[in-house]
Coordinates of C-alpha atoms and ligand atoms in Angstrom, one line a residue:
X246 CA 87.1 -20.4 -27.9
X247 CA 88.8 -21.3 -31.2
X248 CA 88.2 -17.7 -32.4
X249 CA 89.6 -16.3 -29.2
X250 CA 92.8 -18.3 -29.4
X251 CA 93.0 -17.4 -33.1
X252 CA 92.6 -13.7 -32.4
X253 CA 95.1 -13.9 -29.6
X254 CA 97.7 -15.6 -31.8
X255 CA 97.2 -13.1 -34.6
X256 CA 97.5 -10.2 -32.1
X257 CA 100.7 -11.6 -30.6
X258 CA 102.1 -12.2 -34.1
X259 CA 101.1 -8.7 -35.1
X260 CA 102.7 -7.2 -32.0
X261 CA 105.9 -9.2 -32.4
X262 CA 106.1 -8.3 -36.1
X263 CA 105.6 -4.6 -35.4
X264 CA 108.1 -4.6 -32.6
X265 CA 110.7 -6.6 -34.6
X266 CA 110.2 -4.3 -37.6
X267 CA 110.7 -1.2 -35.5
X268 CA 113.8 -2.7 -33.8
X269 CA 115.3 -4.0 -37.0
X270 CA 114.7 -0.6 -38.7
X271 CA 116.3 1.1 -35.8
X272 CA 119.3 -1.1 -35.9
X273 CA 119.5 -0.9 -39.7
X274 CA 119.4 2.8 -39.6
X275 CA 122.0 3.2 -37.0
X276 CA 124.2 0.7 -38.8
X277 CA 123.9 2.6 -42.1
X278 CA 124.6 5.8 -40.3
X279 CA 127.8 4.3 -38.9
X280 CA 128.8 3.0 -42.3
X281 CA 128.2 6.3 -44.0
X282 CA 130.1 8.1 -41.2
X283 CA 133.0 5.8 -41.7
X284 CA 132.8 6.2 -45.5
X285 CA 132.8 10.0 -45.1
X286 CA 135.8 9.9 -42.8
X287 CA 137.7 7.7 -45.3
X288 CA 136.8 10.0 -48.2
X289 CA 138.0 13.0 -46.2
X290 CA 141.3 11.2 -45.4
X291 CA 141.9 10.5 -49.1
X292 CA 140.8 14.0 -49.9
X293 CA 143.3 15.5 -47.5
X294 CA 146.2 13.5 -48.9
X295 CA 145.3 14.6 -52.4
X296 CA 144.7 18.2 -51.3
X297 CA 147.9 18.5 -49.4
X298 CA 149.7 17.4 -52.6
X299 CA 147.8 19.4 -55.3
X300 CA 146.3 22.2 -53.3
X301 CA 143.1 24.0 -54.3
X302 CA 143.5 22.9 -57.9
X303 CA 142.5 19.4 -56.7
X304 CA 139.3 20.7 -55.2
X305 CA 138.5 22.6 -58.4
X306 CA 138.8 19.4 -60.3
X307 CA 136.2 17.6 -58.2
X308 CA 132.9 17.3 -60.0
X309 CA 130.9 15.4 -57.4
X310 CA 127.2 16.0 -56.9
X311 CA 127.2 13.6 -54.1
X312 CA 129.8 15.1 -51.8
X313 CA 130.4 18.7 -50.9
X314 CA 133.8 19.8 -49.9
X315 CA 134.5 23.0 -48.1
X316 CA 137.8 24.5 -47.2
X317 CA 137.7 26.8 -44.3
X318 CA 140.4 29.2 -43.2
X319 CA 141.7 29.6 -39.7
X320 CA 139.3 32.5 -39.2
X321 CA 136.3 30.5 -40.2
X322 CA 135.9 32.1 -43.6
X323 CA 135.2 29.7 -46.5
X324 CA 138.2 29.6 -48.8
X325 CA 136.7 27.3 -51.3
X326 CA 133.5 25.3 -51.7
X327 CA 132.8 22.7 -54.4
X328 CA 129.2 24.0 -54.7
X329 CA 129.7 27.8 -54.5
X330 CA 133.4 28.0 -55.6
X331 CA 135.2 30.9 -54.1
X332 CA 132.0 33.0 -53.6
X333 CA 131.9 34.3 -50.1
X334 CA 129.4 32.5 -47.9
X335 CA 128.9 33.1 -44.2
X336 CA 131.6 32.4 -41.7
X337 CA 131.8 28.7 -40.6
X338 CA 133.6 29.2 -37.3
X339 CA 130.5 28.5 -35.3
X340 CA 129.6 25.3 -37.1
X341 CA 129.8 22.5 -34.7
X342 CA 132.0 20.2 -36.7
X343 CA 134.3 23.2 -37.7
X344 CA 134.5 24.3 -34.2
X345 CA 135.5 20.9 -33.0
X346 CA 138.1 20.5 -35.8
X347 CA 139.7 23.7 -34.8
X348 CA 139.6 22.7 -31.2
X349 CA 140.5 19.0 -31.2
X350 CA 141.6 18.3 -34.8
X351 CA 138.4 16.8 -36.1
X352 CA 134.7 17.2 -35.7
X353 CA 131.5 15.9 -37.0
X354 CA 127.8 16.8 -36.9
X355 CA 124.4 16.0 -38.5
X356 CA 121.9 18.6 -39.5
X357 CA 118.3 18.2 -40.8
X358 CA 116.7 20.1 -43.6
X359 CA 113.7 22.3 -42.8
X360 CA 111.4 19.6 -44.1
X361 CA 113.2 17.0 -42.0
X362 CA 113.2 14.7 -45.0
X363 CA 116.9 15.2 -45.6
X364 CA 119.8 14.9 -43.3
X365 CA 123.3 16.2 -44.0
X366 CA 126.4 14.6 -42.4
X367 CA 129.4 16.8 -41.9
X368 CA 132.9 15.7 -41.2
X369 CA 135.7 18.2 -40.7
X370 CA 139.5 17.8 -40.1
X371 CA 142.1 20.3 -39.3
X372 CA 145.0 20.4 -41.8
X373 CA 148.7 20.9 -41.0
X374 CA 148.5 24.5 -42.0
X375 CA 145.7 25.2 -39.5
X376 CA 142.9 25.4 -42.0
X377 CA 140.0 22.9 -42.0
X378 CA 138.8 20.7 -44.7
X379 CA 135.1 19.6 -44.4
X380 CA 133.2 17.0 -46.4
X381 CA 129.5 16.7 -46.3
X382 CA 126.9 14.4 -47.8
X383 CA 123.1 14.6 -47.8
X384 CA 121.1 11.5 -47.1
X385 CA 117.5 10.7 -46.5
X386 CA 116.1 10.9 -42.9
X387 CA 114.7 7.9 -41.0
X388 CA 111.1 8.8 -42.0
X389 CA 112.1 8.8 -45.7
X390 CA 114.0 5.6 -45.2
X391 CA 111.0 3.9 -43.6
X392 CA 108.7 5.4 -46.2
X393 CA 111.0 4.1 -48.9
X394 CA 110.7 0.7 -47.4
X395 CA 107.0 0.9 -46.8
X396 CA 106.2 -1.3 -49.8
X397 CA 108.5 -4.2 -48.9
X398 CA 107.5 -3.8 -45.2
X399 CA 103.8 -4.0 -46.1
X400 CA 104.5 -7.0 -48.3
X401 CA 106.3 -8.7 -45.4
X402 CA 103.5 -7.8 -43.0
X403 CA 100.9 -9.2 -45.4
X404 CA 102.8 -12.4 -45.9
X405 CA 103.5 -12.7 -42.2
X406 CA 99.8 -12.2 -41.4
X407 CA 98.7 -14.7 -44.0
X408 CA 101.2 -17.3 -42.6
X409 CA 100.3 -16.4 -39.1
X410 CA 96.6 -16.7 -39.9
X411 CA 97.0 -20.2 -41.4
X412 CA 99.3 -21.3 -38.5
X413 CA 97.0 -19.6 -35.9
X414 CA 94.0 -21.4 -37.4
X415 CA 95.7 -24.7 -37.2
X416 CA 97.1 -24.0 -33.8
X417 CA 93.8 -22.9 -32.3
X418 CA 92.0 -25.9 -33.7
X419 CA 94.7 -28.2 -32.4
X420 CA 94.5 -26.6 -29.0
X421 CA 90.7 -26.8 -28.9
X422 CA 90.3 -30.3 -30.3
X423 CA 91.3 -32.2 -27.2
X424 CA 89.2 -29.8 -25.1
X425 CA 86.1 -30.7 -27.2
X426 CA 86.9 -34.4 -26.7
X427 CA 87.1 -34.1 -22.9
X428 CA 85.2 -36.9 -21.2
X429 CA 83.6 -35.1 -18.3
X430 CA 82.0 -38.4 -17.1
X431 CA 85.5 -39.5 -16.1
X432 CA 87.4 -36.2 -15.7
X433 CA 90.6 -37.9 -14.3
X434 CA 90.9 -40.3 -17.3
X435 CA 91.6 -37.4 -19.6
X436 CA 95.3 -37.0 -20.4
X437 CA 95.6 -33.7 -22.2
X438 CA 97.1 -30.5 -20.9
X439 CA 98.8 -30.6 -17.5
X440 CA 97.5 -27.1 -16.9
X441 CA 93.9 -28.5 -16.9
X442 CA 94.6 -31.0 -14.1
X443 CA 93.4 -28.6 -11.3
X444 CA 90.3 -27.9 -13.3
X445 CA 89.6 -31.6 -14.0
X446 CA 90.2 -32.4 -10.3
X447 CA 87.8 -29.8 -9.3
X448 CA 85.2 -31.1 -11.8
X449 CA 85.8 -34.6 -10.5
X450 CA 85.2 -33.5 -6.9
X451 CA 82.1 -31.6 -7.9
X452 CA 80.9 -34.6 -9.9
X453 CA 81.3 -36.9 -6.9
X454 CA 79.5 -34.4 -4.7
X455 CA 76.6 -34.1 -7.2
X456 CA 76.4 -37.9 -7.5
X457 CA 76.2 -38.3 -3.7
X458 CA 73.6 -35.6 -3.5
X459 CA 71.6 -37.1 -6.3
X460 CA 71.7 -40.5 -4.6
X461 CA 70.5 -38.9 -1.4
X462 CA 67.7 -37.1 -3.3
X463 CA 66.7 -40.3 -5.1
X464 CA 66.7 -42.2 -1.8
X465 CA 64.6 -39.6 -0.1
X466 CA 62.3 -39.5 -3.2
X467 CA 61.9 -43.3 -3.1
X468 CA 61.3 -43.2 0.7
X469 CA 58.7 -40.4 0.2
X470 CA 57.0 -42.4 -2.6
X471 CA 56.9 -45.5 -0.5
X472 CA 55.5 -43.6 2.5
X473 CA 52.8 -41.8 0.6
X474 CA 52.1 -45.0 -1.3
X475 CA 51.4 -46.9 2.0
X476 CA 49.2 -44.1 3.4
X477 CA 45.5 -44.9 3.8
X478 CA 44.9 -41.1 3.7
X479 CA 44.9 -39.4 0.4
X480 CA 47.7 -36.9 -0.2
X481 CA 48.0 -34.3 -3.0
X482 CA 50.8 -31.8 -3.3
X483 CA 49.9 -28.8 -5.3
X484 CA 52.0 -25.9 -6.4
X485 CA 51.1 -22.2 -6.0
X486 CA 49.4 -22.2 -9.4
X487 CA 47.2 -25.1 -8.5
X488 CA 49.1 -27.7 -10.5
X489 CA 49.3 -31.2 -9.0
X490 CA 52.9 -32.1 -8.2
X491 CA 52.3 -35.4 -6.4
X492 CA 49.3 -37.6 -5.7
X493 CA 49.3 -40.8 -3.8
X494 CA 47.4 -44.0 -4.8
X495 CA 44.8 -43.5 -2.0
X496 CA 44.0 -40.0 -3.4
X497 CA 43.8 -41.4 -6.9
X498 CA 41.3 -43.9 -5.7
X499 CA 39.2 -41.3 -3.8
X500 CA 39.0 -39.1 -6.9
X501 CA 38.6 -42.3 -9.0
X502 CA 41.4 -41.2 -11.4
X503 CA 42.6 -43.8 -13.8
X504 CA 45.6 -41.9 -15.0
X505 CA 48.0 -39.6 -13.2
X506 CA 46.9 -36.0 -12.9
X507 CA 50.4 -34.8 -12.1
X508 CA 51.1 -31.6 -14.1
X509 CA 47.4 -30.8 -14.4
X510 CA 45.5 -28.1 -12.6
X511 CA 43.9 -29.8 -9.5
X512 CA 40.5 -28.0 -9.9
X513 CA 40.2 -29.2 -13.5
X514 CA 40.7 -32.7 -12.3
X515 CA 38.4 -32.4 -9.4
X516 CA 35.8 -29.8 -10.5
X517 CA 34.1 -28.9 -7.3
X518 CA 33.0 -25.5 -6.3
X519 CA 33.2 -26.2 -2.5
X520 CA 36.8 -27.5 -3.0
X521 CA 37.7 -24.4 -5.0
X522 CA 36.5 -22.2 -2.1
X523 CA 38.3 -24.4 0.4
X524 CA 41.6 -24.1 -1.4
X525 CA 41.2 -20.3 -1.7
X526 CA 40.5 -20.0 2.0
X527 CA 43.6 -22.1 2.7
X528 CA 45.7 -19.8 0.4
X529 CA 44.4 -16.8 2.4
X530 CA 44.4 -18.1 6.0
X531 CA 46.8 -21.0 5.8
X532 CA 44.3 -23.8 6.6
X533 CA 40.9 -24.9 5.6
X534 CA 38.7 -28.0 5.9
X535 CA 35.6 -29.4 4.3
X536 CA 33.7 -32.7 4.6
X537 CA 32.1 -34.4 1.6
X538 CA 30.6 -37.7 0.7
X539 CA 31.9 -39.6 -2.3
X540 CA 30.6 -43.0 -3.5
X541 CA 28.8 -43.6 -0.2
X542 CA 31.8 -42.7 2.0
X543 CA 32.5 -39.6 4.1
X544 CA 35.8 -37.8 3.5
X545 CA 37.4 -34.9 5.3
X546 CA 39.5 -32.7 3.1
X547 CA 42.2 -30.7 4.9
X548 CA 44.2 -28.1 2.9
X549 CA 47.3 -26.5 4.4
X550 CA 49.3 -23.7 2.8
X551 CA 53.0 -24.4 2.4
X552 CA 55.4 -21.6 2.8
X553 CA 59.1 -21.3 2.3
X554 CA 61.1 -18.3 3.4
X555 CA 58.0 -16.3 3.8
X556 CA 56.7 -17.1 0.3
X557 CA 53.8 -19.3 -0.5
X558 CA 55.0 -22.2 -2.6
X559 CA 51.9 -24.4 -2.7
X560 CA 49.6 -26.4 -0.6
X561 CA 49.1 -29.9 0.7
X562 CA 45.7 -31.6 0.6
X563 CA 45.1 -34.5 3.0
X564 CA 42.0 -36.6 2.7
X565 CA 40.8 -38.7 5.6
X566 CA 38.1 -41.4 5.4
X567 CA 35.8 -40.4 8.3
X568 CA 33.0 -42.7 7.3
X569 CA 33.3 -44.8 10.5
X570 CA 33.6 -41.7 12.7
X571 CA 30.6 -40.1 11.1
X572 CA 28.5 -43.3 11.3
X573 CA 29.6 -43.8 15.0
X574 CA 28.6 -40.2 15.7
X575 CA 25.3 -40.7 14.0
X576 CA 24.7 -44.0 15.8
X577 CA 25.6 -42.4 19.1
X578 CA 23.1 -39.6 18.5
X579 CA 20.4 -42.0 17.5
X580 CA 21.2 -44.3 20.4
X581 CA 21.0 -41.5 22.9
X582 CA 17.7 -40.4 21.4
X583 CA 16.4 -44.0 21.4
X584 CA 17.6 -44.7 25.0
X585 CA 15.9 -41.6 26.2
X586 CA 12.7 -42.7 24.5
X587 CA 13.0 -46.3 25.7
X588 CA 13.5 -45.1 29.3
X589 CA 10.7 -42.6 29.1
X590 CA 8.0 -45.2 28.2
X591 CA 8.3 -47.5 31.2
X592 CA 8.9 -44.5 33.5
X593 CA 5.7 -42.9 32.3
X594 CA 3.9 -46.2 32.9
X595 CA 5.3 -46.3 36.5
X596 CA 4.5 -42.7 37.2
X597 CA 0.9 -43.1 35.8
X598 CA 0.3 -46.2 38.0
X599 CA 1.8 -44.5 41.1
X600 CA -0.3 -41.3 40.6
X601 CA -3.5 -43.4 40.3
X602 CA -2.7 -45.2 43.6
X603 CA -1.6 -41.9 45.2
X604 CA -4.9 -40.3 44.3
X605 CA -6.8 -43.3 45.6
X606 CA -8.3 -43.8 42.2
X607 CA -7.5 -47.5 42.3
X608 CA -9.8 -49.9 44.0
X609 CA -8.1 -51.7 46.9
X610 CA -8.5 -55.1 45.1
X611 CA -6.8 -53.7 42.0
X612 CA -3.8 -52.2 43.8
X613 CA -1.8 -55.5 43.6
X614 CA -2.3 -55.5 39.8
X615 CA -1.0 -52.0 39.5
X616 CA 2.0 -52.8 41.8
X617 CA 2.6 -55.8 39.5
X618 CA 2.6 -53.5 36.5
X619 CA 5.0 -51.1 38.2
X620 CA 7.3 -54.0 39.0
X621 CA 7.2 -55.2 35.4
X622 CA 8.0 -51.7 34.1
X623 CA 10.8 -51.3 36.7
X624 CA 12.1 -54.7 35.7
X625 CA 12.2 -53.6 32.1
X626 CA 14.1 -50.5 33.1
X627 CA 16.6 -52.5 34.9
X628 CA 17.1 -54.9 32.0
X629 CA 17.4 -51.9 29.6
X630 CA 19.9 -50.1 31.8
X631 CA 21.9 -53.3 32.1
X632 CA 21.8 -53.8 28.3
X633 CA 22.9 -50.2 27.8
X634 CA 25.8 -50.6 30.2
X635 CA 26.9 -53.9 28.6
X636 CA 26.8 -52.3 25.1
X637 CA 28.8 -49.2 26.2
X638 CA 31.4 -51.6 27.7
X639 CA 31.6 -53.4 24.4
X640 CA 31.7 -50.1 22.5
X641 CA 34.7 -48.9 24.5
X642 CA 36.3 -52.3 23.8
X643 CA 37.4 -52.3 27.4
X644 CA 39.7 -55.2 28.2
X645 CA 37.8 -57.9 30.1
X646 CA 39.2 -60.9 31.8
X647 CA 39.3 -64.0 29.7
X648 CA 39.1 -67.6 30.9
X649 CA 38.5 -71.1 29.6
X650 CA 34.7 -71.4 29.3
X651 CA 32.7 -74.6 28.4
X652 CA 30.0 -73.5 26.0
X653 CA 27.9 -76.6 26.8
X654 CA 27.8 -75.6 30.4
X655 CA 26.8 -72.1 29.5
X656 CA 24.0 -73.4 27.3
X657 CA 22.7 -75.5 30.1
X658 CA 22.7 -72.5 32.5
X659 CA 20.9 -70.3 29.9
X660 CA 18.3 -73.0 29.3
X661 CA 17.7 -73.1 33.0
X662 CA 17.2 -69.3 33.1
X663 CA 14.5 -69.5 30.5
X664 CA 13.0 -72.7 31.7
X665 CA 10.1 -71.1 33.6
X666 CA 9.1 -68.9 30.7
X667 CA 9.4 -71.8 28.3
X668 CA 7.4 -74.1 30.6
X669 CA 4.7 -71.5 30.8
X670 CA 4.6 -71.4 27.0
X671 CA 4.8 -75.2 26.8
X672 CA 8.0 -74.8 24.7
X673 CA 10.4 -77.7 24.8
X674 CA 14.0 -76.6 25.2
X675 CA 16.7 -79.1 24.2
X676 CA 20.4 -78.7 24.8
X677 CA 22.7 -81.0 22.8
X678 CA 26.3 -81.3 21.8
X679 CA 29.7 -82.0 23.5
X680 CA 31.6 -80.0 26.1
X681 CA 33.5 -77.3 24.2
X682 CA 36.0 -75.1 25.8
X683 CA 37.0 -71.8 24.4
X684 CA 39.1 -69.0 25.9
X685 CA 36.8 -65.9 26.3
X686 CA 35.0 -63.5 28.5
X687 CA 32.5 -65.7 30.4
X688 CA 29.8 -63.0 30.9
X689 CA 29.9 -62.0 27.2
X690 CA 29.7 -65.6 26.1
X691 CA 26.8 -66.2 28.5
X692 CA 25.1 -63.0 27.0
X693 CA 25.3 -64.6 23.6
X694 CA 23.8 -67.9 24.6
X695 CA 21.2 -66.4 26.8
X696 CA 20.0 -63.7 24.4
X697 CA 19.7 -66.2 21.6
X698 CA 17.8 -68.6 23.8
X699 CA 15.6 -65.9 25.3
X700 CA 14.7 -64.6 21.8
X701 CA 14.0 -68.2 20.6
X702 CA 11.5 -68.7 23.4
X703 CA 10.1 -65.1 23.1
X704 CA 9.4 -65.5 19.4
X705 CA 8.1 -69.0 19.5
X706 CA 4.4 -69.7 20.0
X707 CA 3.1 -72.1 22.6
X708 CA 4.0 -75.8 22.0
X709 CA 7.0 -75.0 20.0
X710 CA 10.5 -76.2 20.3
X711 CA 13.9 -74.6 21.0
X712 CA 17.2 -76.5 20.3
X713 CA 20.6 -75.4 21.6
X714 CA 23.5 -77.3 20.0
X715 CA 27.2 -77.0 20.7
X716 CA 29.7 -78.5 18.3
X717 CA 33.4 -78.8 19.0
X718 CA 35.3 -78.3 15.7
X719 CA 39.1 -78.4 15.4
X720 CA 39.6 -74.7 15.4
X721 CA 36.3 -73.3 16.4
X722 CA 33.3 -73.8 18.6
X723 CA 29.9 -73.7 16.9
X724 CA 26.7 -72.6 18.8
X725 CA 23.4 -73.2 17.0
X726 CA 20.1 -71.9 18.4
X727 CA 17.0 -73.0 16.5
X728 CA 13.4 -72.5 17.1
X729 CA 10.1 -73.3 15.5
X730 CA 8.9 -69.7 16.1
X731 CA 7.4 -66.9 14.0
X732 CA 10.5 -66.4 11.9
X733 CA 12.0 -63.2 10.6
X734 CA 11.1 -61.7 7.2
X735 CA 14.0 -61.7 4.7
X736 CA 14.2 -57.9 4.5
X737 CA 14.6 -57.6 8.2
X738 CA 17.3 -60.1 8.7
X739 CA 20.1 -57.6 8.0
X740 CA 18.7 -55.1 10.4
X741 CA 17.9 -57.2 13.5
X742 CA 21.4 -56.6 14.9
X743 CA 20.9 -52.8 14.9
X744 CA 20.2 -51.2 18.2
X745 CA 16.5 -50.9 19.1
X746 CA 15.5 -52.5 15.9
X747 CA 12.5 -54.8 16.3
X748 CA 10.5 -56.5 13.6
X749 CA 7.3 -56.2 15.6
X750 CA 7.7 -53.5 18.2
X751 CA 4.5 -54.3 20.2
X752 CA 5.3 -58.0 20.3
X753 CA 8.8 -57.3 21.5
X754 CA 7.6 -54.9 24.2
X755 CA 4.9 -57.3 25.3
X756 CA 7.6 -60.0 25.9
X757 CA 9.8 -57.5 27.8
X758 CA 12.4 -57.1 25.0
X759 CA 14.7 -54.1 24.9
X760 CA 15.7 -54.2 21.3
X761 CA 19.3 -54.4 22.4
X762 CA 19.7 -58.2 22.8
X763 CA 21.0 -59.0 19.3
X764 CA 23.2 -55.9 19.3
X765 CA 24.9 -57.2 22.4
X766 CA 25.2 -60.6 20.7
X767 CA 26.8 -59.0 17.6
X768 CA 29.4 -57.0 19.6
X769 CA 30.1 -60.0 22.0
X770 CA 30.7 -62.3 19.0
X771 CA 32.9 -59.6 17.3
X772 CA 34.8 -59.2 20.6
X773 CA 35.7 -62.9 20.3
X774 CA 36.5 -62.6 16.5
X775 CA 33.5 -64.9 15.7
X776 CA 30.9 -64.8 12.9
X777 CA 27.1 -64.9 12.9
X778 CA 24.8 -66.4 10.3
X779 CA 21.0 -66.2 10.4
X780 CA 18.6 -68.6 8.5
X781 CA 14.9 -67.9 9.0
X782 CA 11.6 -68.6 7.4
X783 CA 8.5 -66.7 8.4
X784 CA 6.0 -69.0 10.2
X785 CA 8.5 -71.9 10.3
X786 CA 11.3 -70.8 12.6
X787 CA 14.8 -69.3 12.9
X788 CA 18.2 -70.7 13.2
X789 CA 21.2 -68.6 14.4
X790 CA 24.7 -70.0 14.1
X791 CA 27.6 -68.5 15.9
X792 CA 31.2 -69.6 15.1
X793 CA 33.9 -68.6 17.5
X794 CA 37.5 -69.4 17.0
X795 CA 39.2 -71.2 19.8
Ligands
LIG146 P1 14.3 -57.7 21.5 O1 14.7 -57.3 22.8 O2 13.2 -56.9 20.9 O3 14.1 -59.1 21.4 P2 16.6 -58.2 19.9 O4 17.7 -57.3 19.6 O5 17.0 -59.4 20.8 O6 15.5 -57.3 20.6 O7 16.0 -58.7 18.6 C1 15.6 -57.8 17.7 C2 14.4 -58.2 16.9 O8 14.7 -59.4 16.1 C3 13.3 -58.6 17.7 O9 12.5 -57.5 18.1 C4 12.6 -59.6 16.8 O10 11.7 -58.9 16.1 C5 13.6 -60.2 16.0 N1 14.1 -61.6 16.5 C6 15.1 -61.9 17.2 N2 15.2 -63.2 17.4 C7 14.2 -63.7 16.8 C8 13.7 -65.1 16.7 N3 14.3 -66.1 17.2 N4 12.6 -65.3 15.9 C9 11.9 -64.3 15.4 N5 12.3 -63.0 15.5 C10 13.4 -62.7 16.2

């Protein structure tokens, strides 16, 4: 900018200098012309006075190289000329100045030499005797005048340019200096050139706009960071070259990344062939999904292509933890297979017995035994179907009606239900504790107490003892069912709550067990937000403690 201002000043100075030189020369020349003309006229006047007194002898005495005096007769013939004398030269009647002198008393004219370097000024005046006396002088033309002054002009131009250069340099620096010191952070606080006010106002407006937009972007960015930070699902934003733009903490955890992978290529961070293919497919089709297990959990990776104005700008990878869903699906499949199997066994027993009776292959005295067998199997089927229904109700987490239930009462009811079986096995059943009310679903709470008592009697040998104890604590009710039975091996304790899991299958079936009793207990306790703990020793007995918050 400084250079531009400098150049402009120099150019303006040059133009002004040139114009003023031309104008001054013009004026000077015309002034000199006028002065010369006036001089010539005065000379002629003096000459005429002397000529009228002395006649031609005066002209003959003039020895001037500067002036040329010509005396012209009334017919235009030259009577005397200070250069040629009386020698005849051409008739001057047609010369402009002579013609005018004859016509109006005086006349003047200028004529240039062939080379245009010289100019001759003529002045003629009519005398009293009718003849004309003419004086002429040769001077340099404008060109020669200018040429003659070229040196001083050049010197003036040079000096002017040097001075202009110095001044222009200072001026341009002085003009630019405040501009360099402009504080664009506070445009309106600058007090320099008034002409800059509109520009500074505009900058200030733009600055305010940018500031607002920046704030909005920062707000959105913070909001976005907070949202993706709170997400349980993993989220990775990837640009079209595969570089990670954003990754949320959940995704970092899934890929077990200690440091941020932002700016790195995603497939170098997560080197997986299947993922590479998935991303390629998403790039081509717009969407792709895969399921993979990592560190014992199942994840679903969903990649979606992102487009803007018809152009692919990247992709977004969402990672869902589908472990529970996968497990539930697996459990459901296994449960269906197990239920089918469990239903088939008693049905086959019933069918077999029925076929034998139908084909009269059973002695009449044995028929009642077979019918008893059919009843037992049918009873097992009913119990199984009831347990399955109860479990599916619990699975669906259907809302069931809650009421205040006294656990001690339920324990008494359950002990009564198992009393016959216990009596047959000579097992002593003891119910102790204080009345303890909790708010819950009565039939589920009964299932808990009954299944535990039923198991205790089932898995206790003759002459054993079963104790049911209810304790009313401040915030929870505690149900403890202990037996002196066969006990559960340590390695099985964790599995006894699985559906259809039995430690000893034949023993369970013998006693009419479905393998679903403890599953129902687990779900029913969970429904009431309670906890279960099992303590058991093989050959000595089992204690199961249920704590349910009031
Ligand atoms: P089941 O209908 O076979 O009793 P459960 O789900 O009620 O099924 O119990 C699962 C398994 O846990 C039983 O098959 C049994 O092996 C074991 N079990 C449960 N309660 C006891 C107990 N009190 N003593 C010993 N083993 C038990």
